[in-house]
Each structure stands twice: as structure tokens, then as C-alpha cells.
C-alpha positions as MATLAB code, in Angstrom:
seq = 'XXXXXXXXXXXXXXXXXXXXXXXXXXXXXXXXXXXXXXXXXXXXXXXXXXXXXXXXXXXXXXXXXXXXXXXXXXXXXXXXXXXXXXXXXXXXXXXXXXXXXXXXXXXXXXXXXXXXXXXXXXXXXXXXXXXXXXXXXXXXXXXXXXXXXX';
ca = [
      38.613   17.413  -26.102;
      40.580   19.239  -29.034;
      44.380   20.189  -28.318;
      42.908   24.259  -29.582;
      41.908   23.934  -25.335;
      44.122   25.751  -22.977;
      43.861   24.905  -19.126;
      44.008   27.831  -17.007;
      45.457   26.916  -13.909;
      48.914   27.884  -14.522;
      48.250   30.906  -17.186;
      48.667   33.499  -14.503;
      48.202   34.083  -10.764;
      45.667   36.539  -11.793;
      43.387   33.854  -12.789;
      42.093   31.074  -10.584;
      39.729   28.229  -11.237;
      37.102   25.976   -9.235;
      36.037   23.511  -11.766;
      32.030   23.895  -10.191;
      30.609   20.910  -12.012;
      34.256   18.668  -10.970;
      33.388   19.514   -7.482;
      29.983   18.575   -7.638;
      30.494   14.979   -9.113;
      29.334   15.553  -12.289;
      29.772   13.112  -15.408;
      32.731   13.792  -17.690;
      34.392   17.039  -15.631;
      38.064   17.407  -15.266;
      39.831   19.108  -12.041;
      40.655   21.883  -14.332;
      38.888   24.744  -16.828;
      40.073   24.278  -20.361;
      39.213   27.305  -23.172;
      40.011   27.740  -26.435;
      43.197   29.365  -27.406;
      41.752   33.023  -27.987;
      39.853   33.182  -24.842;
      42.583   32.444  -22.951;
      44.578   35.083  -24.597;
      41.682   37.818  -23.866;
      41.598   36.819  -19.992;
      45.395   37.170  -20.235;
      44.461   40.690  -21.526;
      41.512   41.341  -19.427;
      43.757   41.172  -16.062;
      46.324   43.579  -17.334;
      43.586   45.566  -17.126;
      42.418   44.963  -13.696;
      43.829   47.038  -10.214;
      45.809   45.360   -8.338;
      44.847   42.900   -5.978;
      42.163   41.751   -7.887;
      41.920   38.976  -10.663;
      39.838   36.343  -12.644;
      38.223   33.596  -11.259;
      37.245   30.640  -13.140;
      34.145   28.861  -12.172;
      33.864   27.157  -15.690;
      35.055   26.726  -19.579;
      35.121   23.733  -21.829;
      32.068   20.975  -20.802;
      31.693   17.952  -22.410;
      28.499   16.608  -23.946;
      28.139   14.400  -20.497;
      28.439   17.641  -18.263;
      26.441   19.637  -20.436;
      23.384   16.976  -20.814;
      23.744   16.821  -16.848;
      23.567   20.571  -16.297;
      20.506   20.730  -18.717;
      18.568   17.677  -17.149;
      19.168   19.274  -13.976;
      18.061   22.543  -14.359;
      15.425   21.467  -16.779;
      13.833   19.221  -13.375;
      14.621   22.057  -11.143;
      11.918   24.375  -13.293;
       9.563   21.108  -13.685;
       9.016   21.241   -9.953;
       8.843   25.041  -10.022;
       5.797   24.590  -12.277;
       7.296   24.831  -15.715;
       6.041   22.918  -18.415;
       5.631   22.566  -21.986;
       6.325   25.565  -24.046;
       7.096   28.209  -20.866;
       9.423   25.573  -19.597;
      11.696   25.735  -22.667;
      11.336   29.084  -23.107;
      12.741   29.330  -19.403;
      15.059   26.705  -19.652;
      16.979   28.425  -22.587;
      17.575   31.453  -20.402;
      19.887   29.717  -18.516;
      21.190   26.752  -20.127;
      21.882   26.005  -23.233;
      20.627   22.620  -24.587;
      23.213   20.200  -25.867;
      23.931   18.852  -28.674;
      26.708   16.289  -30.940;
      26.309   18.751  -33.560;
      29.634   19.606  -34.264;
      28.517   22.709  -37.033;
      26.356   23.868  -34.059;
      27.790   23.442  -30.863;
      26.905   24.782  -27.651;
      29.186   27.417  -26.235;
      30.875   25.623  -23.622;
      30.655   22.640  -25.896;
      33.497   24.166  -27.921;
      35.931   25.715  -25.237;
      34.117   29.010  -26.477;
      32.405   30.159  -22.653;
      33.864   31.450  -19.444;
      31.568   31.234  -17.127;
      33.759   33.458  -14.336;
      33.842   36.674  -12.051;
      36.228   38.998  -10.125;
      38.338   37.554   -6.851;
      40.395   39.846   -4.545;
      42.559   38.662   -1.408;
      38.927   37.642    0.177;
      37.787   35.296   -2.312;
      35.160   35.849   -4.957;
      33.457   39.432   -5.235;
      29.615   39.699   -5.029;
      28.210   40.145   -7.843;
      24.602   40.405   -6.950;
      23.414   36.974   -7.614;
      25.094   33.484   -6.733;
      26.909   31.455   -9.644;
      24.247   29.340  -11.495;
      21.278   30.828   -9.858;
      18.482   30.723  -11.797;
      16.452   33.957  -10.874;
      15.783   37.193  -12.465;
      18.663   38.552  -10.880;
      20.665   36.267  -13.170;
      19.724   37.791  -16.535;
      22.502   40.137  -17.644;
      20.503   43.417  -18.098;
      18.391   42.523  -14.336;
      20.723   45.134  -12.490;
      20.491   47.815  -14.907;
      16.832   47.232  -15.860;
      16.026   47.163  -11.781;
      13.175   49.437  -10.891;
      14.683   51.510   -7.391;
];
């Protein structure tokens, strides 16, 4: 981890994090989200822009290569026992994760503090937001609600 990485949990009260993949056990996770400076500095922004009561929460930032690789295996065996193999399993396994890598001219978002995985929170905990954090369906693909068919 670089010292560019900000950790959230005492940038404002408007922005809470649940380190997901620290809860769940997972190889090389930290009880806190980390960022890099200037994403920090736009969620700073972002909540001045929010009404009142309601604010940021953090699910996920900076991963390292061990968390990453984990996440990918994961998901990648998930979609194996959906049915997914060979080239239709990459191509679905890319929708969702990305794949990791050491390569430090071509890192993987979160690799590099550069990701926020997040959503909204009011006084009742996270807001719905039509799909579950890391759910891997249809509904997860960032166009799915305003593509939907009524």
C-alpha cells in the first residue's frame, strides 16, 4: 500500500465504511477502506451535495493483489458451477470482476486505490438500490434499470 491512500473512516460522518471482503475473512483486507487522495476529495464533495440525513457508505476501495485474486477465483467458481466455461465464462467473468494483475503500468482499479465500490445510507442503514452489493445478475449491470423493459 502507497502513502497516496487515504482511509475513510474518519473523513466525515457523512461517509461510513464496512470493509465487505475484511468481514468476510478474506486474504490481505484491512478493517478499513483506503482510496487514493482525489477520490477521497470527490466523496468529500459528493456529500456536500447530498440532503440531509443521508450520506456515503463505503462497502470497498483499495484491494490488494491477495483480495483481488480471491474475489476473482471466487466469482470465477461461482459462474463455473452456473455453467460457464471457456470463452462465455470470461466474457462473464469480466462483467463483474476485474482480473488481477502485478502489473504496475496496468493495474486493476481497486488495485490502485482508484474504485469505490459504495452506495447511499440514511438513519436506517443502507438504501436499496435494486440489487444486493456484489450480486452477480443482470440487475447488476449499470444501464439494467434504465434499459428494463416495463
Amino acid at each position: 500500500m502507497t502513502e497516496r491512500l487515504v482511509p475513510l473512516s474518519r473523513l466525515s460522518e457523512r461517509i461510513k465504511i464496512e470493509p465487505y471482503y475484511y468481514k468476510m475473512g478474506l486474504n490481505g483486507t484491512y478493517n478499513e477502506c483506503y482510496v487514493r487522495s482525489e477520490i477521497a476529495t470527490q466523496l468529500l464533495k459528493v456529500v456536500t451535495f447530498l440532503p440531509e440525513g443521508i450520506g456515503v457508505h463505503v462497502w470497498d476501495g483499495w484491494r490488494s493483489f491477495d483480495t483481488q485474486l480471491a474475489i476473482y477465483e471466487a466469482t470465477k467458481k461461482e459462474l463455473m458451477l452456473k455453467g460457464f466455461q471457456g470463452v462465455s465464462l470470461e466474457r462473464e467473468l469480466t462483467k463483474y470482476v476485474a482480473k488481477p494483475t502485478k502489473d504496475i503500468d496496468h493495474p486493476s482499479p481497486h488495485l490502485s486505490g482508484g474504485a469505490v465500490d459504495l452506495t447511499l445510507f440514511d438513519g436506517n442503514g443502507p438504501l436499496p438500490m435494486g440489487s444486493e452489493f456484489d450480486e452477480f445478475h443482470e440487475r447488476s449491470q449499470l444501464d439494467y434499470f434504465e434499459e428494463k423493459k416495463h
